[in-house]
Coordinates of C-alpha atoms in Angstrom, one line a residue:
M1 CA 15.9 -3.7 1.4
A2 CA 14.9 -0.4 -0.3
F3 CA 11.8 1.7 0.2
T4 CA 10.5 4.9 -1.3
V5 CA 7.4 7.0 -1.2
C6 CA 4.8 6.3 -3.9
L7 CA 1.2 5.5 -4.4
F8 CA -0.7 2.6 -6.0
L9 CA -4.0 0.7 -6.0
L10 CA -4.8 -1.1 -2.7
S11 CA -6.1 -4.6 -3.3
S12 CA -8.7 -6.2 -1.0
L13 CA -7.5 -7.3 2.4
L14 CA -9.2 -10.7 1.9
L15 CA -10.8 -10.7 5.4
L16 CA -14.0 -12.3 6.3
P17 CA -17.2 -10.1 6.4
T18 CA -17.8 -8.0 9.5
Y19 CA -20.9 -8.7 11.4
V20 CA -23.6 -6.5 12.9
L21 CA -22.0 -3.6 14.7
A22 CA -23.0 -2.3 18.1
Q23 CA -24.3 1.3 17.7
T24 CA -22.6 3.8 20.1
N25 CA -22.1 7.5 20.4
G26 CA -18.4 6.9 20.3
S27 CA -18.0 6.8 24.1
I28 CA -17.4 3.4 25.8
A29 CA -17.7 3.0 29.6
V30 CA -15.2 1.2 31.7
G31 CA -16.3 -2.4 32.1
A32 CA -17.5 -2.7 28.5
S33 CA -16.3 -5.7 26.6
L34 CA -16.3 -7.4 23.2
S35 CA -15.7 -11.0 22.3
T36 CA -15.0 -12.9 19.1
A37 CA -18.2 -14.7 19.5
G38 CA -20.3 -11.5 20.0
N39 CA -19.9 -10.3 16.4
S40 CA -20.1 -6.7 17.5
S41 CA -17.8 -3.6 17.6
W42 CA -17.6 -0.1 19.0
L43 CA -18.5 2.5 16.4
S44 CA -17.5 6.1 16.0
P45 CA -20.4 8.6 16.1
S46 CA -20.6 8.8 12.3
G47 CA -20.1 5.1 11.8
D48 CA -17.1 5.7 9.7
F49 CA -14.8 3.7 12.0
A50 CA -15.2 0.6 14.1
F51 CA -13.1 -1.0 16.9
G52 CA -13.4 -4.7 17.5
F53 CA -12.4 -8.2 16.3
R54 CA -11.8 -9.0 12.6
Q55 CA -11.6 -12.7 11.7
L56 CA -8.7 -13.5 9.4
E57 CA -9.4 -15.5 6.3
N58 CA -9.4 -19.3 6.4
N59 CA -8.8 -19.8 10.1
D60 CA -10.3 -19.2 13.5
L61 CA -7.9 -16.4 14.5
F62 CA -9.0 -12.8 15.1
L63 CA -7.3 -9.4 14.9
L64 CA -8.2 -6.7 17.5
S65 CA -8.3 -3.7 15.2
I66 CA -9.8 -0.5 13.8
W67 CA -11.2 -0.4 10.3
F68 CA -13.2 1.7 7.9
A69 CA -16.7 0.5 8.7
K70 CA -18.7 1.9 5.7
I71 CA -16.7 0.6 2.8
P72 CA -17.0 -3.0 1.4
D73 CA -13.6 -4.3 2.1
K74 CA -13.5 -2.9 5.7
T75 CA -9.9 -1.8 5.3
I76 CA -7.9 -2.1 8.6
V77 CA -6.0 1.0 9.7
W78 CA -4.7 -0.1 13.2
Y79 CA -4.3 -3.5 14.9
A80 CA -3.1 -4.6 18.3
N81 CA -2.0 -8.2 18.1
G82 CA -0.6 -8.8 14.7
D83 CA 2.2 -11.0 16.0
K84 CA -0.2 -13.1 18.0
P85 CA -3.8 -13.2 16.5
A86 CA -6.4 -14.1 19.1
P87 CA -8.1 -17.5 19.0
D88 CA -11.9 -17.8 18.9
G89 CA -13.3 -17.1 22.4
S90 CA -11.0 -14.3 23.2
V91 CA -12.4 -11.2 24.9
V92 CA -11.3 -7.5 25.1
N93 CA -12.2 -5.4 28.1
L94 CA -12.0 -1.7 28.9
T95 CA -10.5 -1.4 32.4
A96 CA -9.8 1.5 34.7
N97 CA -6.2 0.6 35.5
S98 CA -4.8 -1.1 32.4
G99 CA -7.0 0.4 29.7
I100 CA -7.7 -2.1 26.8
V101 CA -7.0 -5.6 27.9
L102 CA -7.1 -8.6 25.5
T103 CA -7.5 -12.1 27.1
S104 CA -7.5 -15.6 25.7
P105 CA -10.3 -18.1 26.1
Q106 CA -8.3 -19.5 29.1
G107 CA -8.2 -16.0 30.7
D108 CA -4.5 -15.3 30.0
Q109 CA -3.7 -11.7 29.2
S110 CA -2.2 -11.6 25.6
W111 CA -2.1 -7.8 25.0
K112 CA -3.0 -4.5 26.8
S113 CA -2.9 -0.9 25.6
N114 CA 0.0 0.2 27.9
Q115 CA 2.1 -1.2 30.6
T116 CA 1.6 1.9 32.8
I117 CA -1.2 4.5 32.3
A118 CA -0.6 7.7 34.2
G119 CA -4.1 8.0 35.7
V120 CA -7.4 6.2 36.0
V121 CA -9.3 5.5 32.8
A122 CA -12.9 6.8 33.0
H123 CA -14.0 5.9 29.5
G124 CA -12.8 5.2 25.9
V125 CA -13.7 7.1 22.8
M126 CA -13.9 5.8 19.3
N127 CA -13.9 9.1 17.4
D128 CA -14.6 10.0 13.8
T129 CA -10.9 10.5 12.9
G130 CA -10.3 6.8 13.5
N131 CA -8.4 7.4 16.8
F132 CA -9.4 5.3 19.8
V133 CA -8.6 7.3 22.9
L134 CA -8.6 6.5 26.6
E135 CA -9.6 9.4 28.8
N136 CA -9.8 10.3 32.5
E137 CA -12.7 12.0 34.3
Q138 CA -11.5 15.4 33.0
S139 CA -11.4 14.0 29.4
A140 CA -7.6 14.3 29.3
K141 CA -6.0 11.8 27.0
L142 CA -4.2 8.9 28.8
W143 CA -3.5 6.7 25.7
E144 CA -4.5 6.7 22.0
T145 CA -4.0 4.7 18.9
F146 CA -2.7 7.7 17.0
K147 CA 0.3 7.8 19.3
N148 CA 0.8 4.0 18.9
P149 CA 0.5 3.5 15.1
T150 CA 1.1 0.2 13.3
D151 CA 1.4 0.5 9.5
T152 CA -1.0 3.4 8.8
M153 CA -1.6 7.1 9.4
L154 CA -5.0 8.8 9.1
P155 CA -5.9 12.5 8.6
G156 CA -5.2 14.4 11.8
Q157 CA -2.4 12.1 12.9
I158 CA 1.1 13.3 13.6
L159 CA 4.3 11.2 13.8
E160 CA 6.8 12.9 16.1
T161 CA 10.6 12.6 15.9
G162 CA 11.4 9.0 16.8
G163 CA 8.0 7.7 15.7
K164 CA 7.7 4.6 13.6
L165 CA 5.5 2.8 11.2
S166 CA 6.1 -0.9 10.7
S167 CA 4.9 -3.0 7.7
R168 CA 3.1 -6.2 8.0
N169 CA 4.5 -9.4 6.6
S170 CA 2.1 -9.7 3.7
E171 CA -1.3 -8.6 2.5
T172 CA -3.0 -11.0 4.9
N173 CA -0.3 -11.8 7.4
Y174 CA -0.2 -9.1 10.1
T175 CA 3.0 -10.2 11.9
R176 CA 5.8 -7.7 11.9
G177 CA 7.2 -7.3 8.4
H178 CA 10.6 -6.4 7.0
F179 CA 10.2 -2.6 6.6
Q180 CA 10.0 0.3 9.0
L181 CA 9.6 4.0 8.5
D182 CA 11.6 5.7 11.3
F183 CA 11.1 9.4 11.4
Q184 CA 14.5 10.7 12.3
D185 CA 14.8 13.9 10.2
S186 CA 17.4 16.1 12.0
E187 CA 15.6 19.3 10.8
G188 CA 12.1 17.9 11.1
K189 CA 9.8 18.3 14.1
H190 CA 6.7 16.3 12.9
L191 CA 5.5 14.1 10.1
V192 CA 2.0 15.4 9.5
F193 CA -1.1 14.1 7.8
N194 CA -3.7 16.8 8.1
E195 CA -7.4 17.0 7.6
S196 CA -6.9 18.6 4.1
G197 CA -5.1 15.5 2.9
D198 CA -1.6 17.2 3.0
F199 CA 1.2 14.9 3.9
Y200 CA 4.4 16.8 4.9
I201 CA 7.3 17.2 7.3
L202 CA 7.0 20.2 9.6
R203 CA 10.4 21.6 10.2
K204 CA 11.8 23.0 13.4
N205 CA 12.2 26.4 11.8
G206 CA 8.5 26.5 10.9
G207 CA 8.9 25.6 7.2
Y208 CA 7.7 22.3 5.8
Y209 CA 8.5 19.8 3.1
K210 CA 5.3 18.6 1.3
F211 CA 4.9 15.2 -0.4
T212 CA 1.4 15.4 -1.8
A213 CA 0.7 17.5 -4.9
E214 CA -3.0 18.0 -4.5
E215 CA -5.5 18.3 -1.6
R216 CA -8.4 16.1 -0.8
A217 CA -10.3 17.0 2.3
A218 CA -11.1 14.2 4.9
R219 CA -14.7 15.5 5.0
D220 CA -15.2 14.4 1.4
Y221 CA -12.8 11.4 1.1
Y222 CA -11.6 8.5 3.1
L223 CA -7.9 8.9 3.3
Q224 CA -5.0 6.8 4.6
T225 CA -1.2 6.6 4.3
T226 CA 0.2 3.1 4.7
L227 CA 3.6 1.5 4.8
S228 CA 3.0 -1.6 2.6
F229 CA 4.4 -5.1 3.2
D230 CA 6.8 -4.6 0.3
G231 CA 8.3 -1.4 1.7
V232 CA 6.3 1.2 -0.2
L233 CA 4.9 4.2 1.7
A234 CA 1.6 4.9 -0.1
Q235 CA -1.3 7.3 0.2
Y236 CA -4.8 6.4 -0.9
F237 CA -8.2 8.1 -1.3
L238 CA -11.7 7.0 -1.8
P239 CA -14.7 9.3 -2.3
K240 CA -17.2 9.0 0.6
T241 CA -20.1 9.1 -2.0
S242 CA -18.8 5.9 -3.7
V243 CA -21.1 2.9 -3.6
G244 CA -20.7 -0.7 -4.6
N245 CA -17.6 -2.8 -4.8
I246 CA -15.0 0.0 -5.2
S247 CA -11.2 0.1 -4.8
W248 CA -9.0 2.7 -3.3
V249 CA -7.6 5.2 -5.8
P250 CA -3.9 6.4 -5.8
L251 CA -3.1 10.0 -5.0
C252 CA 0.3 10.3 -6.5
I253 CA 3.2 11.7 -4.5
C254 CA 6.1 10.4 -6.6
T255 CA 7.1 7.3 -8.5
Y256 CA 9.9 4.8 -7.9
K257 CA 9.8 2.8 -11.2
A258 CA 7.3 2.4 -14.0
D259 CA 5.2 -0.1 -11.9
K260 CA 5.6 2.1 -8.8
R261 CA 7.0 -0.8 -6.8
P262 CA 10.4 -1.3 -5.2
T263 CA 12.8 -4.0 -6.3
C264 CA 14.5 -5.9 -3.5
E265 CA 17.4 -8.3 -4.1
C266 CA 20.2 -9.9 -2.2
P267 CA 23.8 -8.8 -2.8
T268 CA 26.3 -11.1 -4.6
G269 CA 27.2 -14.0 -2.3
Y270 CA 23.8 -13.9 -0.5
S271 CA 20.5 -15.7 -1.1
L272 CA 17.0 -15.4 0.3
L273 CA 16.6 -17.4 3.5
D274 CA 13.0 -18.1 2.4
P275 CA 12.8 -18.3 -1.4
N276 CA 9.1 -17.7 -1.2
D277 CA 9.5 -14.4 0.6
P278 CA 11.0 -11.9 -1.9
Y279 CA 11.1 -9.2 0.8
G280 CA 12.7 -11.5 3.4
S281 CA 16.1 -11.9 4.9
C282 CA 19.3 -12.6 2.9
N283 CA 21.6 -15.3 4.1
P284 CA 25.4 -15.3 3.3
A285 CA 26.5 -18.4 1.3
F286 CA 29.7 -18.4 3.4
K287 CA 30.8 -18.3 7.0
Q288 CA 31.8 -15.0 8.4
G289 CA 32.8 -14.1 11.9
C290 CA 35.7 -14.3 14.4
E291 CA 34.8 -17.7 16.0
N292 CA 36.3 -20.1 13.5
E293 CA 39.2 -18.1 12.2
P294 CA 42.2 -18.4 14.6
S295 CA 44.5 -17.0 11.9
Y296 CA 42.3 -14.3 10.3
A297 CA 43.8 -13.2 7.0
E298 CA 42.9 -10.3 4.7
D299 CA 43.2 -12.5 1.6
L300 CA 40.3 -14.6 2.9
Y301 CA 37.9 -11.9 1.6
D302 CA 37.3 -9.4 -1.1
V303 CA 34.6 -6.7 -1.4
Q304 CA 31.8 -5.9 -3.8
V305 CA 31.5 -2.1 -4.4
L306 CA 28.0 -0.6 -4.5
A307 CA 27.0 3.0 -4.8
N308 CA 24.7 4.9 -2.4
T309 CA 23.6 1.8 -0.4
D310 CA 23.2 1.7 3.3
W311 CA 21.5 -0.1 6.2
L312 CA 19.8 1.7 9.1
T313 CA 21.7 -0.6 11.5
S314 CA 24.1 1.4 13.7
S315 CA 27.8 1.2 13.0
Y316 CA 30.0 -0.4 15.6
M317 CA 33.0 1.6 14.6
Q318 CA 33.6 4.9 12.8
L319 CA 37.0 5.8 11.2
N320 CA 37.5 9.6 10.6
D321 CA 39.9 11.1 8.1
S322 CA 39.6 7.9 6.1
T323 CA 39.9 7.2 2.3
A324 CA 37.9 4.8 0.3
D325 CA 40.8 2.4 0.1
T326 CA 41.6 2.5 3.8
C327 CA 37.9 1.9 4.5
S328 CA 37.7 -1.1 2.3
Q329 CA 41.0 -2.6 3.7
S330 CA 39.8 -2.0 7.2
C331 CA 36.7 -4.0 6.6
K332 CA 38.5 -6.9 4.9
Q333 CA 41.0 -7.1 7.9
D334 CA 38.2 -7.0 10.5
C335 CA 36.5 -10.3 11.1
S336 CA 33.5 -8.5 12.6
C337 CA 32.9 -6.3 9.6
A338 CA 30.1 -7.2 7.1
V339 CA 29.9 -3.9 5.3
A340 CA 31.6 -0.6 5.3
I341 CA 30.0 2.7 4.2
Y342 CA 32.4 5.4 3.0
S343 CA 31.2 9.0 2.7
N344 CA 32.8 12.5 3.3
Q345 CA 36.1 11.0 4.5
T346 CA 34.3 8.9 7.1
C347 CA 34.1 5.1 7.3
Q348 CA 31.2 3.4 9.1
K349 CA 31.8 -0.3 9.7
K350 CA 28.7 -2.4 10.4
K351 CA 28.2 -6.1 11.3
F352 CA 25.5 -8.7 11.2
P353 CA 22.6 -8.5 11.5
L354 CA 22.0 -5.8 8.9
S355 CA 18.4 -4.3 8.8
Y356 CA 16.4 -2.0 6.5
G357 CA 18.8 -1.7 3.6
R358 CA 18.1 0.9 0.9
E359 CA 19.5 2.6 -2.1
D360 CA 19.4 6.4 -2.0
N361 CA 21.2 8.7 -4.5
N362 CA 21.3 11.4 -1.8
L363 CA 23.6 9.3 0.4
N364 CA 26.7 10.2 -1.8
A365 CA 28.4 7.1 -0.4
T366 CA 30.5 4.1 -1.5
T367 CA 29.5 0.8 0.0
F368 CA 31.9 -2.2 0.5
I369 CA 30.2 -5.5 1.0
K370 CA 32.6 -8.2 2.2
L371 CA 32.6 -11.5 0.2
T372 CA 34.8 -14.6 0.3
T373 CA 37.6 -15.0 -2.2
V374 CA 39.7 -18.0 -3.2
Y375 CA 42.5 -18.4 -0.8
K376 CA 45.4 -20.8 -0.1
K377 CA 45.2 -23.1 2.9
K378 CA 48.2 -24.2 4.9
N379 CA 48.5 -27.4 2.9
G380 CA 48.8 -25.4 -0.4
S381 CA 45.4 -26.5 -1.8
T382 CA 42.9 -23.9 -2.9
S383 CA 39.3 -23.6 -1.6
N384 CA 36.7 -21.1 -0.6
V385 CA 34.3 -20.8 2.2
S386 CA 31.4 -22.2 0.3
D387 CA 33.5 -25.4 -0.3
D388 CA 34.3 -25.5 3.5
R389 CA 30.6 -25.3 4.2
A390 CA 30.0 -28.3 2.0
M391 CA 32.8 -30.2 3.6
D392 CA 31.4 -29.5 7.0
G393 CA 28.1 -31.0 5.9
I394 CA 29.8 -34.1 4.5
K395 CA 31.7 -34.6 7.8
E396 CA 28.4 -34.2 9.8
L397 CA 26.7 -36.8 7.5
E398 CA 29.6 -39.2 8.0
K399 CA 29.3 -38.9 11.8
Y400 CA 25.6 -39.7 11.6
L401 CA 26.2 -42.8 9.4
M402 CA 28.8 -44.1 11.8
I403 CA 26.5 -43.7 14.8
A404 CA 23.8 -45.5 12.8
F405 CA 26.2 -48.4 12.0
W406 CA 27.1 -48.7 15.7
C407 CA 23.4 -49.0 16.6
I408 CA 22.7 -51.8 14.2
Q409 CA 25.5 -54.1 15.2
E410 CA 24.4 -57.8 15.4
D411 CA 26.2 -58.2 18.7
P412 CA 24.1 -56.3 21.3
S413 CA 27.1 -56.0 23.6
V414 CA 28.9 -53.6 21.3
R415 CA 25.9 -51.4 20.6
P416 CA 26.1 -48.0 22.4
T417 CA 23.6 -47.0 25.1
I418 CA 21.1 -44.3 24.5
K419 CA 23.1 -42.0 26.7
K420 CA 26.3 -42.6 24.7
V421 CA 24.4 -42.1 21.4
I422 CA 23.2 -38.7 22.7
Q423 CA 26.8 -37.8 23.7
M424 CA 28.0 -38.8 20.2
L425 CA 25.4 -36.6 18.6
E426 CA 26.3 -33.7 20.9
G427 CA 30.0 -34.2 20.1
T428 CA 31.1 -34.8 23.7
V429 CA 32.1 -38.4 22.8
E430 CA 34.2 -39.1 19.8
V431 CA 32.6 -41.4 17.2
S432 CA 35.1 -44.1 16.2
V433 CA 34.8 -46.1 13.0
P434 CA 32.4 -49.0 13.7
P435 CA 33.1 -52.6 12.6
M436 CA 31.3 -53.2 9.3
N437 CA 28.6 -55.8 9.3
P438 CA 27.8 -56.6 5.7
S439 CA 24.6 -58.4 6.5
S440 CA 23.1 -55.3 8.1
L441 CA 23.4 -53.4 4.9
Y442 CA 20.9 -55.4 3.0
V443 CA 17.2 -55.9 3.2
Q444 CA 16.0 -59.3 2.3
S445 CA 13.3 -59.3 -0.4
K446 CA 10.2 -61.4 0.1

């Protein structure tokens, strides 16, 4: 799936209202706790940010999160347990040895801030940048949300080489989504979002590559940069003087298409695993692999050629001093190869699963996606792998029907035992053709 950097309006997160907040000076003592039933949170000194539980819409599940506390939609900027929202009755505690610990109503630990913290936590701080920090007695940082981002960066936050942002699954589903920003710039040192609203790559030589065209200081605006569920990296601003039911306003970096959204589609020969998830996984309409092909043949497959398309999945084999033709042929002849990427006389072969696909004109690459082709079987008939899949399904159905007919025989002595039925279903016992009993095929009408 492709993603680019652009900006657009942020719609409401559709979360239930936040309740009365516990006023603090931003410092939280070890031993402090919050519960889903307490309807409270830990505020930053200015009250701009809050840490606590947010109830998800239309259910009794809660997200341990940080959000903008003064704006109507209470936009979430960090969350801990997106893959496993907390049930009602859950509690979060600030502990000396494990930091932030989330427990279920049964007392089971469902999340904690870090497996190992190098030191003893003296207190936590919810500061005015939106960063929740665990500190020791000397106020040295032991852990912080800025170093453990989810899908959003805030002013003052830096993403170091190897750092990641991961999208959620949808506007209201906080499970891990299909897109990831992986900062791996070979010349870049940091991805920076500073207090002036600048978003840029700081290079190792001291130079920088700037994305934003205009500045908006964090003292006057609420700002955030978020990797959306549809793969768009977007920056938003909202004047702090705004009142009423207002929406985030786009601060344009660049555009992708007229509607500023990406278009994701499956390659030829593939279809969406879930038709209702347009950004989901693509499933091949054919079998591919080395398991069921004792006599693997090149003419079993052809390739679809695409320009400047790649997946971030690592290659399992690299062929140097290659040509486009030899790269294509090598993939067709290799039962493990799903796609081959040819660029600068180098062929990168990749296999399933393929993740984070994108189109990028800067790749200067030719992509070969392997597809099935019509081929001759040993008996001389023609077929393709899609036909074989259908035949496999028919054979499976025939087996189930024969087992069913064995089980409804009028003579109990010939009916299989439960153990034998299970063995038939598992394939460890061959299913023979049962004697047909015509009377068992009809239902008598009353």
